[in-house]
Amino acid sequence: MEKAAWYKARRYLHFDRPVSEKTANAYVCNPQKVSTHSFYPFIRNAAITVKTEHDRRHNIFTNKTKERKISYAAHMDSHIYAYYSSILSTIYEKKLADYGLTTSVLAFRTLGGKSNIHHAHTAFEEIKSRGDCSVLCFDIEKFFDRLNHGLIKKAWKDLLGVTTLPPDHHAVFKAITKYAWADRTRVFKTLGVSLHNPSVENSRLCEPALFRELVRNNKLISTNSDIYGIPQGSPISALISNFYMLEFDRAMIAFLSATESVYFRYCDDIMIICPIGFESKAQDFVENEIKNIHLDIQHKKTDIRQFIRNHRGDISADKAIQYVGFMFDGKRTFIRPASLTRYYRKMRIKIVLAKKSRDRINGLRRKRGEVDRELFLKSIYNGYTHLGRRNFITYGYRAAKIMQSKTIRQQLRSHWRKIQSEIKS
């Protein structure tokens, strides 16, 4: 039997066991079962990332910590979300085609395997083809955390073409908006499960009785009591964020069509390419329309640049525009310097930790009269050099090839020398 497109085997630890495709399929395809399903709380893990920002005033890079809350659903819950996402996605894709939005809405869609590299390249090529033009970039503030539940429900009903959500769809809607969650660290500690080397029985964190006794009764569960916000990480969250924006996307296309302007949206990143002199009207329209769907533009990230073509046919801007991790100044396409800075910081940390681990192991080996071991380089090379398969450097070289950018190659050229220098220091 052909594997269902929505089904994905999941092996992580949760309050229930992993579910086979046959079992999942029989359950999620039964609207009665879904409408009465008891969803477990999400398990939430707060991922702390260090964001490198460029201080333009002092021309220095500064590091700021940012907490990103990632939630993952129980196994059967995840299959339900994935199945209903597949149903709604089919309808949503047809709507995009009907409204002429297939090339404007870019995130969380298949699009023939294209990545943000291709999306940025397409946008920059559009700028090149236009010559004199203005480019406006906007960022929506706290996107997933601010999605209004009433508007989610309305958009959901509009997709289905109904005035009231069917019971099964309503159950999924309620679970993803009035969601419950438990902190991963607290849950594992309460259940006596190691965070780094978990060992459990029956492939689940605990049986239902223990869940009620130790998790629920110890008040480890929190519930979203707000009228906005959905968890990041569920199989349906990305699609919800897209169809939530559908009327906004339609309004943007209708507004910009009179000036033959171009509109791109990658999740919460918006780019408009329009004629010079139209910037103010475009910015006002974006900000007003965003307010209509109960969201806000993060003004400090708004960027407006004019690209001018000279008498030789060369195009340039006073400063590069940034879009989905890449920058373009009319002549060069390159990786954000802050991204490179963050990569080198992570690389140095990795090498420092590898050296500490080597020294600790060699200290034990010396006590046993054994020969010292050299620094274990395989994981360093796999994660931080061109010898790996999926890392920042290989991603950068792939971007350089797709975008035909010599500048990106120059940015990455010294990575091997710097890594060797760190290893030898």
Steps between C-alpha positions, in 0.01 A plus 500: 500500500630843409610709795266790586663832414402648837643214709840541657652249743583670829728343761538775759389446861155625594204409718384236250676238288605537134217403266521285188367632171219243493381593849535872436316481169205308649471757778550836329273415207210445741336842566311360800821388671671834430204705625513322838879460519675607824814686401802475728686820595783602272847459646676832474872552471643851518782526249741780584672647196761771489412755234781711357395854405693779333514823698503751213579796722821352643568258210530198730322167536311429822356172628147477638335190640158406368268236641300302245235271641467179299207272580458143384177305518432145616524237227133448416438874541775571248345262248162670540657843444692369198193338344282810535786714377513290182124540446510877548823540303340359185220756522743778588724431200197523269409836657852630439475400135156660464624826654829514308709458814702188419821695439448748784447276803826309545533342844380156614413380151659233279565719194703239316763473771594867489657649813545852631815513284284479187247747643765760578660448158164549326439822691846639424469409132168685491674810637770468234245473222318815607783746520372804688275374780439506873516194725315486831552226758280449807501257790188402694551514876460177704311337215384162635448639849256765376272311258145584604281196571185658364670578169654152486153350538355730234779417254457128576126518426564704185736231372239230556220719368286449812336726759575263789804276538418126491548335843829333402648820358377693804675252730829554314448879499434502876801280573741725306367832635403420860800274518659365816870444555748372754864603537732223384759545776241495781316201354814290456620589850164417658484165321863419580606491136845623398495795260816393319482120521131414544403146587130410519266201489252432219640780282307770687577743780232354726174308509170699515455442875849634575437792264195600706678446832840660436447740210143626525465490879837670548372788284770460236249580226430855380221603262486785251218715637560785253293562188813488288809286440570149371796276583796485266601148407171322437436349154212741438640827640681606182193451282282692746743792486470499122123485465470757780680741264297410190275808497801722573688341208201554272474865605871553432480353149192708414658820632837452330371380163419855382870591512625158384678465830617160626407346836677219687423363845715240673315424826530830691748663257341723236671650194352747250672614181330809365562818295697780665262747660248233600677406823291707742167374364623140507627529857177658624294230330706217652480643851124564480423156360716332763307680775175372347608144577611587855874487431778759515798589287835496682600853396868474592536231232323694226746568219443716191760532225509660156684324217618725216635402159777727368583590140725192471209275592637413846253491789585599856355610834643713778480193724427131449150362554458189714257216430474149653863492607661654192597852397505676164644841410433497125833347409574240763296232671644387831429335835415729789825580689315433827432143385870445435587644840251262665644203307857576611387546861331159498802343333734635770272374777489155339881482484542622860258233624672233289837596653358485853355156430835384356691628802259333743525166318880523472525571872327168567712320237824624658395361837459164327836534325340537157607724213324835451237530230498774241216749470195331348461695177226312316205676668672839463561450129151357442331789677714797402686442173442423133572134583160467669170446326245733659656792682539875465802478268346247259180706505705807412676328210164376371372858514809625317435248221128575467550876518823492298658715770878539516452716810352212700791277400740771618312523831544126559851460361685551828287265711749209476796714598312644799391155620856367476622804692247435779589130513874576534463783753 
